[in-house]
mmCIF file of C-alpha atoms in Angstrom:
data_model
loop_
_atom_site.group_PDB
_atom_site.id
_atom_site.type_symbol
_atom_site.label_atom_id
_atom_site.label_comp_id
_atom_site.label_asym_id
_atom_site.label_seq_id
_atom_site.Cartn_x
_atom_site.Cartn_y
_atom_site.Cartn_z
ATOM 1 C CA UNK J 12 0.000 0.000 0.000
ATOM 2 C CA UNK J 13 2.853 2.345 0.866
ATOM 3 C CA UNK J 14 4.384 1.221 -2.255
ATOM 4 C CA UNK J 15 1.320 2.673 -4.385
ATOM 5 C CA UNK J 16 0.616 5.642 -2.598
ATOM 6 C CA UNK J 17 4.588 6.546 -3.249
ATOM 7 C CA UNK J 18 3.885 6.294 -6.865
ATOM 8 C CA UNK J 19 0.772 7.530 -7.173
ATOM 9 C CA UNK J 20 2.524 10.587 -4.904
ATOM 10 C CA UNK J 21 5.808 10.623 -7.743
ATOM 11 C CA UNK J 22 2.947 10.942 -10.274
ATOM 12 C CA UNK J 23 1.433 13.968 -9.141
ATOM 13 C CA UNK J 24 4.497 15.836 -8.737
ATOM 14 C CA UNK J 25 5.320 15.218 -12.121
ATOM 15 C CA UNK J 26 1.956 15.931 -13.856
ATOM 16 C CA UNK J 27 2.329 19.362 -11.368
ATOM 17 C CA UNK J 28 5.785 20.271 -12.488
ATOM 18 C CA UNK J 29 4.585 19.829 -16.264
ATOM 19 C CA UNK J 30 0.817 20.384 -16.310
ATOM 20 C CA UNK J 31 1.674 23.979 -14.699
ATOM 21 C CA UNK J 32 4.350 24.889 -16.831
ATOM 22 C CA UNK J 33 3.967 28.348 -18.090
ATOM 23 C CA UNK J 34 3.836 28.050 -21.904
ATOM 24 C CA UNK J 35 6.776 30.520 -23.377
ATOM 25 C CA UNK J 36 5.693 33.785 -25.086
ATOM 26 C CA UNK J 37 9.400 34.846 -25.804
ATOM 27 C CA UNK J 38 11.980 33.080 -27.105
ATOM 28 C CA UNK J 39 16.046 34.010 -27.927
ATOM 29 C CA UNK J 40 16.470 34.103 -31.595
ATOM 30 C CA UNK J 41 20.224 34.901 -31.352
ATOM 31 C CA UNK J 42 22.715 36.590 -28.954
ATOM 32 C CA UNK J 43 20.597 39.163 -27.364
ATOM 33 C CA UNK J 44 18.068 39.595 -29.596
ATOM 34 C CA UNK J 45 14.387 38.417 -28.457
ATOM 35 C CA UNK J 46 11.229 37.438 -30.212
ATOM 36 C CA UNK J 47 8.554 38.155 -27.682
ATOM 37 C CA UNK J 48 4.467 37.846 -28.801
ATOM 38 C CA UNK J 49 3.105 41.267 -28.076
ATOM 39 C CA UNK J 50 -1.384 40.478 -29.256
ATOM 40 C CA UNK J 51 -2.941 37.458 -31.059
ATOM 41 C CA UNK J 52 -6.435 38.047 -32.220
ATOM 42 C CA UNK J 53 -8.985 34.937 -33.879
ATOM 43 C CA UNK J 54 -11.393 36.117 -35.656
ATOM 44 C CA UNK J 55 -14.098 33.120 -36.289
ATOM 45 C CA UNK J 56 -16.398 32.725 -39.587
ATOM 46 C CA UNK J 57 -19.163 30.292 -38.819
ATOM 47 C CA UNK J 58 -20.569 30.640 -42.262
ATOM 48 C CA UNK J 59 -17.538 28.652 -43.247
ATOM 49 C CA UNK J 60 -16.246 27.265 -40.368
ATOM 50 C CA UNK J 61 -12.775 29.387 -40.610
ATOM 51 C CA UNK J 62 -10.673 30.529 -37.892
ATOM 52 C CA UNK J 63 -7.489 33.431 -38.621
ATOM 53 C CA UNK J 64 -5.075 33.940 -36.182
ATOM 54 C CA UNK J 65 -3.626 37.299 -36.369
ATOM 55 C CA UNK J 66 -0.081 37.702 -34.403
ATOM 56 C CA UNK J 67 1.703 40.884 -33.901
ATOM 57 C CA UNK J 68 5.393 39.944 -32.171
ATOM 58 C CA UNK J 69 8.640 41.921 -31.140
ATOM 59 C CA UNK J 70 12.131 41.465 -32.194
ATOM 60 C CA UNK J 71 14.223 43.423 -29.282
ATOM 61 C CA UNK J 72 17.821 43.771 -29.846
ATOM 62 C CA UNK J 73 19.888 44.011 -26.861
ATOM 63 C CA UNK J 74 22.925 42.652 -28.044
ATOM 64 C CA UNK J 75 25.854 45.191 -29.438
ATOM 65 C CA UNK J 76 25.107 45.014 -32.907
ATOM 66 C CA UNK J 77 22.704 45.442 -35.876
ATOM 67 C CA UNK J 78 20.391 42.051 -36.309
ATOM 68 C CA UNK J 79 19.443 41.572 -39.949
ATOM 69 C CA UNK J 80 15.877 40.529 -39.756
ATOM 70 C CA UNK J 81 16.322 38.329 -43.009
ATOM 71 C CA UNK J 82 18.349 36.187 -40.450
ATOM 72 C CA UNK J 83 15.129 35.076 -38.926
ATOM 73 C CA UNK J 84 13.276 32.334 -40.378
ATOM 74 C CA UNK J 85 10.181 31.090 -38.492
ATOM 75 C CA UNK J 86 6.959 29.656 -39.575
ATOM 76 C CA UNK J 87 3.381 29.469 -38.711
ATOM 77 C CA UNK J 88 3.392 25.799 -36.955
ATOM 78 C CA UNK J 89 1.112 23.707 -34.926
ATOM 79 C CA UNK J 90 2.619 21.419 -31.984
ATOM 80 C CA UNK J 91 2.191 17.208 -32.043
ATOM 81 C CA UNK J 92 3.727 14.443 -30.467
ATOM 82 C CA UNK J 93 5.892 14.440 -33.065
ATOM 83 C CA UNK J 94 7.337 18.058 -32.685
ATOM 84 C CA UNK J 95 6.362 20.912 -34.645
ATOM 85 C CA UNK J 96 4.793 20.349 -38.037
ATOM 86 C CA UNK J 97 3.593 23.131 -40.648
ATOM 87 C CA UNK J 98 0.074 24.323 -41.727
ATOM 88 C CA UNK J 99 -1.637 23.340 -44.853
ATOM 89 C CA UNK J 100 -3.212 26.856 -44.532
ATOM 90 C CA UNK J 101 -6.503 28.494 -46.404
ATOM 91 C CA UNK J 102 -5.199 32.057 -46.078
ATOM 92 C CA UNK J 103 -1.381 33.477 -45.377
ATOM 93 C CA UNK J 104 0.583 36.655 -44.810
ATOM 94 C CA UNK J 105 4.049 36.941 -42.939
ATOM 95 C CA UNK J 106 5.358 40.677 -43.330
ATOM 96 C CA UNK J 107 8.247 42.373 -41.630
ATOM 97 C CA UNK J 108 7.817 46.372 -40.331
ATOM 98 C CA UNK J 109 11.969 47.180 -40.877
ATOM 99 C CA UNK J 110 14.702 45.286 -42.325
ATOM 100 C CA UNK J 111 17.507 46.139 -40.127
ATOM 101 C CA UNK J 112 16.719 46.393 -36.033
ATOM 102 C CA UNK J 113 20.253 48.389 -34.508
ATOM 103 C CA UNK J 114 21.561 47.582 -30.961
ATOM 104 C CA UNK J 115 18.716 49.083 -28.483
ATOM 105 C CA UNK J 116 15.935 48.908 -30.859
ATOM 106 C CA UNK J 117 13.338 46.923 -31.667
ATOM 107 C CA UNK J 118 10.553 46.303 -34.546
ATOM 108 C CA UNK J 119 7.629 43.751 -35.065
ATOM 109 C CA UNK J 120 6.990 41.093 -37.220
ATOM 110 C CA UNK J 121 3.221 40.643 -38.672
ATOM 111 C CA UNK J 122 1.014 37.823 -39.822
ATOM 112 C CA UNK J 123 -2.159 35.753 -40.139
ATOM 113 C CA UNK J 124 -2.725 32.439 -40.992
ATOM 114 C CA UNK J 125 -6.290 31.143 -41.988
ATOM 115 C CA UNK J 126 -7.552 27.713 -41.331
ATOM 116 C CA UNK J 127 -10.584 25.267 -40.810
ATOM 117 C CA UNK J 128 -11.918 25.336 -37.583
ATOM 118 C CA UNK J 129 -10.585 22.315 -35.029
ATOM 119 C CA UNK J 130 -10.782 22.299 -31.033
ATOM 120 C CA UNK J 131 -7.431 20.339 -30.845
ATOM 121 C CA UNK J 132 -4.492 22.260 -32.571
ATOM 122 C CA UNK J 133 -2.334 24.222 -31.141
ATOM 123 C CA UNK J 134 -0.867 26.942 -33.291
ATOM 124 C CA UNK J 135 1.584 29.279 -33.071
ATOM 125 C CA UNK J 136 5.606 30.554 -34.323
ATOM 126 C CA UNK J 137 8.314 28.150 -35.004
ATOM 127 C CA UNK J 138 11.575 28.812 -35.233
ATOM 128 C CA UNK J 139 13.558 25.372 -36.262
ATOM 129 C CA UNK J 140 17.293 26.616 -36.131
ATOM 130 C CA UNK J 141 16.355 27.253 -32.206
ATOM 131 C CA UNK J 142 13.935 24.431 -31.707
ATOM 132 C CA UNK J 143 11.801 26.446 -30.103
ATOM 133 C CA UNK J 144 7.458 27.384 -30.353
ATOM 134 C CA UNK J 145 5.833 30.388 -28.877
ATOM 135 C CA UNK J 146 2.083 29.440 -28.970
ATOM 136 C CA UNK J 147 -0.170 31.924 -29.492
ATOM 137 C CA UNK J 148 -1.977 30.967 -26.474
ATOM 138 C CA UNK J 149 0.900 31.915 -24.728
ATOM 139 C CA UNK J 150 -0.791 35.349 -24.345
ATOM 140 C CA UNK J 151 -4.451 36.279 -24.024
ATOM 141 C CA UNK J 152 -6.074 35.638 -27.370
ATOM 142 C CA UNK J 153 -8.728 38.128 -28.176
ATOM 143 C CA UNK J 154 -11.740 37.205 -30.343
ATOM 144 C CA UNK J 155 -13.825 39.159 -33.450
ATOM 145 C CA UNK J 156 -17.186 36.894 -34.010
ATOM 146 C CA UNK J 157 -18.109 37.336 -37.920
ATOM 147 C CA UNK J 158 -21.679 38.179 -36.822
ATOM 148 C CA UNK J 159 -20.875 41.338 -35.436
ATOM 149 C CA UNK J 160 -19.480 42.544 -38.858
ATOM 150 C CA UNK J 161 -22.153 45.644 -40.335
ATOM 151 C CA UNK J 162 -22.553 45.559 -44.097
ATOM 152 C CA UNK J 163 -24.207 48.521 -45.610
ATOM 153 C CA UNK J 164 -25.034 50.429 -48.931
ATOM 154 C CA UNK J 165 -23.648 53.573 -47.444
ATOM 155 C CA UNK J 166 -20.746 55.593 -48.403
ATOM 156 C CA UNK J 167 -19.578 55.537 -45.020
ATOM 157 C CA UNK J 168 -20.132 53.809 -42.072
ATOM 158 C CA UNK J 169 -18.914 51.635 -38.927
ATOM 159 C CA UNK J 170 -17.935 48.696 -40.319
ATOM 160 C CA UNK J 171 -16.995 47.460 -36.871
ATOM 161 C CA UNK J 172 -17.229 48.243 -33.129
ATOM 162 C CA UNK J 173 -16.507 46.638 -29.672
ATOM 163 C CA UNK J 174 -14.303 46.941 -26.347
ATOM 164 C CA UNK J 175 -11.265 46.983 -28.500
ATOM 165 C CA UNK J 176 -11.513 47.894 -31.945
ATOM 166 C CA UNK J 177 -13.861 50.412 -34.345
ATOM 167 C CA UNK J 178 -13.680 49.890 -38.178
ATOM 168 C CA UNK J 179 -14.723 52.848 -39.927
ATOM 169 C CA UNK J 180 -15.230 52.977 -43.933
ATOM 170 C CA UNK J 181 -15.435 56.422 -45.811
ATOM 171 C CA UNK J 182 -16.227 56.395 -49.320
ATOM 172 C CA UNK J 183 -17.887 60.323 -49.634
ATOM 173 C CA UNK J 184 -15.072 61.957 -50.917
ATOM 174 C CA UNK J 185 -14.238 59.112 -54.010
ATOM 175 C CA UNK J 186 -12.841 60.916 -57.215
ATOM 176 C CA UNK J 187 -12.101 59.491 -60.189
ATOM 177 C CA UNK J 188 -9.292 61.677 -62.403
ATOM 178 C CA UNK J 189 -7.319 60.874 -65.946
ATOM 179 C CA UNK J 190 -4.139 62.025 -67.174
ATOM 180 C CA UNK J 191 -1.428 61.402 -68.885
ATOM 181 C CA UNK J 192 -2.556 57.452 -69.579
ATOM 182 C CA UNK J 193 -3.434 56.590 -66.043
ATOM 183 C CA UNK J 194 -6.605 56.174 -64.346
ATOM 184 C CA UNK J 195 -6.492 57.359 -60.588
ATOM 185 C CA UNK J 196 -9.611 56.824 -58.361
ATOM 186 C CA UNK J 197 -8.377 58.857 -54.644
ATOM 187 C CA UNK J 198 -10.376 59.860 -51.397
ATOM 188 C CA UNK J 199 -11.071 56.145 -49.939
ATOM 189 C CA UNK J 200 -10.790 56.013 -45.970
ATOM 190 C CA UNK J 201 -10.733 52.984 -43.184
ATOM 191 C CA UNK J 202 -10.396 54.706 -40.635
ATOM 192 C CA UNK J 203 -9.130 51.900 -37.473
ATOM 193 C CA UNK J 204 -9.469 52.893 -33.788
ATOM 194 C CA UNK J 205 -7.819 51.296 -30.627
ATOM 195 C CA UNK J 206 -10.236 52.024 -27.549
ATOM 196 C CA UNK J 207 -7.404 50.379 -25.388
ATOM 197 C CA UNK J 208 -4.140 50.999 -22.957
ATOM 198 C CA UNK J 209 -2.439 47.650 -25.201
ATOM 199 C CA UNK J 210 -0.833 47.753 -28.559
ATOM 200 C CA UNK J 211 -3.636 45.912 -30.835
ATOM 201 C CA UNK J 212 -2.785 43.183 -33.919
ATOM 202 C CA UNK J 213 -5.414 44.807 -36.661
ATOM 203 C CA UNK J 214 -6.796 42.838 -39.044
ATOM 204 C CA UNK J 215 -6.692 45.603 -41.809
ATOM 205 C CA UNK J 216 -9.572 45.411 -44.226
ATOM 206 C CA UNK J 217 -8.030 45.054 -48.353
ATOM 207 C CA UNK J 218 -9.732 47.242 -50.921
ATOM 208 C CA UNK J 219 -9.451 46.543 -54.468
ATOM 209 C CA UNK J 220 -10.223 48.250 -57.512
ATOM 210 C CA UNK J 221 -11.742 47.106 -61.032
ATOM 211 C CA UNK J 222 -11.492 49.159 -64.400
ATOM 212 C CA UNK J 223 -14.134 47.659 -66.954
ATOM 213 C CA UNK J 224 -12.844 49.224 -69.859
ATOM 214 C CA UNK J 225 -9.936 49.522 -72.224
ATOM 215 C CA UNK J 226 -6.343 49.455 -72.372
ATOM 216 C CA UNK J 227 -5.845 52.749 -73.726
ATOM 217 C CA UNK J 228 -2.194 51.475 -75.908
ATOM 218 C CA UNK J 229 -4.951 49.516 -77.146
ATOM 219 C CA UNK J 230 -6.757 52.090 -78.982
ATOM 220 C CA UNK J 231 -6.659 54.470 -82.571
ATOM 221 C CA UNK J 232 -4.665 57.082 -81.848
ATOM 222 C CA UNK J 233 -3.651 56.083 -78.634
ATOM 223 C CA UNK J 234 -0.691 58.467 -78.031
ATOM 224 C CA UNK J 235 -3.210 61.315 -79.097
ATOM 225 C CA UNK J 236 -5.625 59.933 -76.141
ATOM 226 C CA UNK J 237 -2.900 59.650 -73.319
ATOM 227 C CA UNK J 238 -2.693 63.670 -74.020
ATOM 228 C CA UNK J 239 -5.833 64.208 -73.709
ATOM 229 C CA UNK J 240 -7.876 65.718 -70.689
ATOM 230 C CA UNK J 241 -10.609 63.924 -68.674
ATOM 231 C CA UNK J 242 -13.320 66.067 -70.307
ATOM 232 C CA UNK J 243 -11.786 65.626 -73.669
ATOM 233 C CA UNK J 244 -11.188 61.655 -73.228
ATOM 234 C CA UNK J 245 -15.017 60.831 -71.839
ATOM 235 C CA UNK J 246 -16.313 62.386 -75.196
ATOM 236 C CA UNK J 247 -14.489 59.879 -77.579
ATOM 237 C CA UNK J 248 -16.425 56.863 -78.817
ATOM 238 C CA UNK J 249 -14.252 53.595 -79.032
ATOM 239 C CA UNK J 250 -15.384 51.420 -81.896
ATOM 240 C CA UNK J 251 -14.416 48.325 -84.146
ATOM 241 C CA UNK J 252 -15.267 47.796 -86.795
ATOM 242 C CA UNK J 253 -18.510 50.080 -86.497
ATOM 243 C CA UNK J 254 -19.126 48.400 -83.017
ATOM 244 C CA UNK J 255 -18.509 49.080 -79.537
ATOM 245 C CA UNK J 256 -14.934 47.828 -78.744
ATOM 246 C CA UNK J 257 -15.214 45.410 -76.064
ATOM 247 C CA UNK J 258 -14.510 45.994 -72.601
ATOM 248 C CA UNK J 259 -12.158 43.939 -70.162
ATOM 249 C CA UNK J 260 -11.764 44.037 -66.381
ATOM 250 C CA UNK J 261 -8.481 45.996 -65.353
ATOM 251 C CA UNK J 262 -7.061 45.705 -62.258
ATOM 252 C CA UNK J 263 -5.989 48.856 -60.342
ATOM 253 C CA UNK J 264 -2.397 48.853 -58.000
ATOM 254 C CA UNK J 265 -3.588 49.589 -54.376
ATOM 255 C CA UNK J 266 -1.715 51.900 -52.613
ATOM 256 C CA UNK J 267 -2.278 52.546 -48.352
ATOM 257 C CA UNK J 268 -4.280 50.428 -47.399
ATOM 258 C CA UNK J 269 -2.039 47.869 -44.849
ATOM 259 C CA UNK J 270 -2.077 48.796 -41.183
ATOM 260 C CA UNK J 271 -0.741 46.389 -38.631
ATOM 261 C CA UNK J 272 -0.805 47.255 -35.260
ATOM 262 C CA UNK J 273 -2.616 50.409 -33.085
ATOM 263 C CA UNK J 274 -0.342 52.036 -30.057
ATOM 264 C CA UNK J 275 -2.251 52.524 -26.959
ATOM 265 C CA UNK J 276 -5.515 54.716 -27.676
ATOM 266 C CA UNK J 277 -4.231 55.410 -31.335
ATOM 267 C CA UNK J 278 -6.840 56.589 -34.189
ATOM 268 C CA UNK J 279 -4.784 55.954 -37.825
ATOM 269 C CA UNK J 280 -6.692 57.101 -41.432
ATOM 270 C CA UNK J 281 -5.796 54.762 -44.124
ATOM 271 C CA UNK J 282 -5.871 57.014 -47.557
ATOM 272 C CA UNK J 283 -6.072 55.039 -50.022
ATOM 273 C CA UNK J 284 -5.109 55.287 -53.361
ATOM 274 C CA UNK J 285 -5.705 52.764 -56.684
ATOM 275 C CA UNK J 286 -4.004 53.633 -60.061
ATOM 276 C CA UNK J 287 -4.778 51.817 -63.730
ATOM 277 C CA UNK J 288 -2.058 53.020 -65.992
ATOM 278 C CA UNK J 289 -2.686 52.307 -69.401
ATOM 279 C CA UNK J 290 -6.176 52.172 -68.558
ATOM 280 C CA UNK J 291 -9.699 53.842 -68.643
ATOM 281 C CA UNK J 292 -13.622 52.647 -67.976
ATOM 282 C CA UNK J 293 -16.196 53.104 -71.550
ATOM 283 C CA UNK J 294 -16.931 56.484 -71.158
ATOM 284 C CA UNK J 295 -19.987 55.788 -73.887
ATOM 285 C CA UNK J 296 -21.508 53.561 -72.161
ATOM 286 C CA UNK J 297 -25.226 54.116 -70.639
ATOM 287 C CA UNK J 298 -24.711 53.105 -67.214
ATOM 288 C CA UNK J 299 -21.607 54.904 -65.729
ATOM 289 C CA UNK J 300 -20.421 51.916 -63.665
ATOM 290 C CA UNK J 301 -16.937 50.530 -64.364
ATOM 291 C CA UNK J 302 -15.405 51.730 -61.722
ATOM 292 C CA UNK J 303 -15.776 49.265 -59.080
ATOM 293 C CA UNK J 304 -14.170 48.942 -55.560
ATOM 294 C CA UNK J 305 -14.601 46.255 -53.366
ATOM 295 C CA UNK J 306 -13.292 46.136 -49.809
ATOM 296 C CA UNK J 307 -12.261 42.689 -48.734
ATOM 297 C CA UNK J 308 -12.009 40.263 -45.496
ATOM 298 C CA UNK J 309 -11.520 36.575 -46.072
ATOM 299 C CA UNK J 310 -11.230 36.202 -42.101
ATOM 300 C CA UNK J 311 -14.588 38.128 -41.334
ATOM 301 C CA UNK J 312 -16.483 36.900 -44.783
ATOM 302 C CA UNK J 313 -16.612 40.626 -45.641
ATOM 303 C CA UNK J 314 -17.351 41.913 -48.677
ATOM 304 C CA UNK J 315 -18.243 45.566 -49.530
ATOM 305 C CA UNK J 316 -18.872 47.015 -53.132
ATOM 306 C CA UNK J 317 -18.348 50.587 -54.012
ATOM 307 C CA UNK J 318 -19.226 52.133 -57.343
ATOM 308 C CA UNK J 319 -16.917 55.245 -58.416
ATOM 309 C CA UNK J 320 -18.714 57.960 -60.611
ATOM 310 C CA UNK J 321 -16.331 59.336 -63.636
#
């Protein structure tokens, strides 16, 4: 009996010295330099049954000189009883704020990693020349439900609000303009609040902008049209062969729009800014609406169009 109650005694110690292990949140990456997670936020899409994990973490150098960040290699990994294996992900994004972080500085590394929703994976950063996993649980994980998410027909409006976070889109002020070749539609706001005293992970909303139109290199007399004004351009007709020319969809370059963290109590205006060189929408046609933006969130199941008059 003694005999059992020793064991059983040797076995609780054990499962206490592991079971309450704290689970790391920082790690040494190399001589004095530290990876430490700063915010993790999940944001949960029952419609699909989705989870993304944003991650916002810190690279502080203490040592004595300048750490190259490209000397980092981690990856978004999730822990088994076979070590640390990688994620077949839906969605990915791994960004760095600075390239080079000098002795006494720091900077943050950014990401979010989209995947279907289990209750029995841990997931978090890997770095495999150190061995070593920070799980994201490691800190307080905040949580964005996708039913809380306001779509409207507005030009502007909260797109989201709670303790943390308010999501503001501002489409009022939307101008299209031509010169020189280029089409450049200018005046979209997000506007992205932190209500808090903590430095917030934000998972930034992606706008994107569609030309239906032509290519103007495309076109008769196309260096004639690239000199042309706006008012001068929207009164040609573009034909073939006595017929409308046909249209295709053109794909703007967004400029502005990426925001990755809040400091405490910070209010930051994304301007935003698409340009189509080479391109314009069919000015002749009826219905003035080939000028499309769209503002984007795979991890909330957002989707908001925006039509741009020209």
């Amino acid at each position: 009996m003694k005999k059992l109650l020793s064991a059983l005694l040797c076995f609780l110690m054990a499962f206490t010295l592991v079971g309450c292990q704290p689970k790391v949140s920082s790690i040494e990456v190399a001589d004095g330099v530290d990876m430490k997670l700063v915010d993790v936020l999940e944001v949960e899409n029952h419609q699909v049954n989705t989870v993304y994990y944003y991650f916002l973490a810190s690279i502080e150098n203490n040592s004595e000189s300048v750490y190259h960040m490209s000397n980092l290699v981690y990856q978004l990994s999730a822990s088994s009883k076979d070590g640390y294996k990688p994620i077949n992900p839906i969605d990915q994004f791994k960004t760095i704020i600075t390239n080079d972080v000098n002795p006494g500085s720091s900077t943050y590394i950014y990401g979010y990693i989209g995947v279907p929703k289990t209750e029995d994976r841990t997931i978090g950063l890997y770095v495999k020349k150190e061995d070593s996993f920070i799980p994201f649980d490691s800190v307080k994980i905040r949580t964005i439900q996708d039913d809380k998410i306001t779509n409207s027909d507005a030009k502007k409006f909260t797109v989201y609000s709670d303790d943390y976070y308010e999501f503001e889109v501002d489409a009022e002020n939307v101008t299209y303009t031509y010169k020189d070749g280029k089409s450049t539609i200018d005046g979209l706001l997000i506007n992205y609040k932190n209500k808090t005293d903590s430095r917030l992970v934000v998972p930034f909303l992606s706008p994107a902008c569609t030309i239906d139109g032509f290519k103007v290199s495309s076109l008769p007399d196309a260096d004639k049209l690239k000199g042309m004004s706006l008012e001068e351009i929207s009164q040609q007709k573009f034909e073939q062969n006595g017929m409308s020319a046909k249209t295709e969809a053109i794909k703007a370059t967004t400029y502005g729009y990426q925001v990755f963290y809040l400091d405490p109590n910070q209010e930051l205006t994304a301007h935003i800014l698409f340009e189509a060189d080479d391109a314009i929408p069919d000015f002749s046609a009826k219905q003035k609406n080939g000028v499309t933006i769209t503002i984007n969130s795979p991890a909330f199941g957002y989707k908001q169009v925006i039509k741009v008059n020209y």
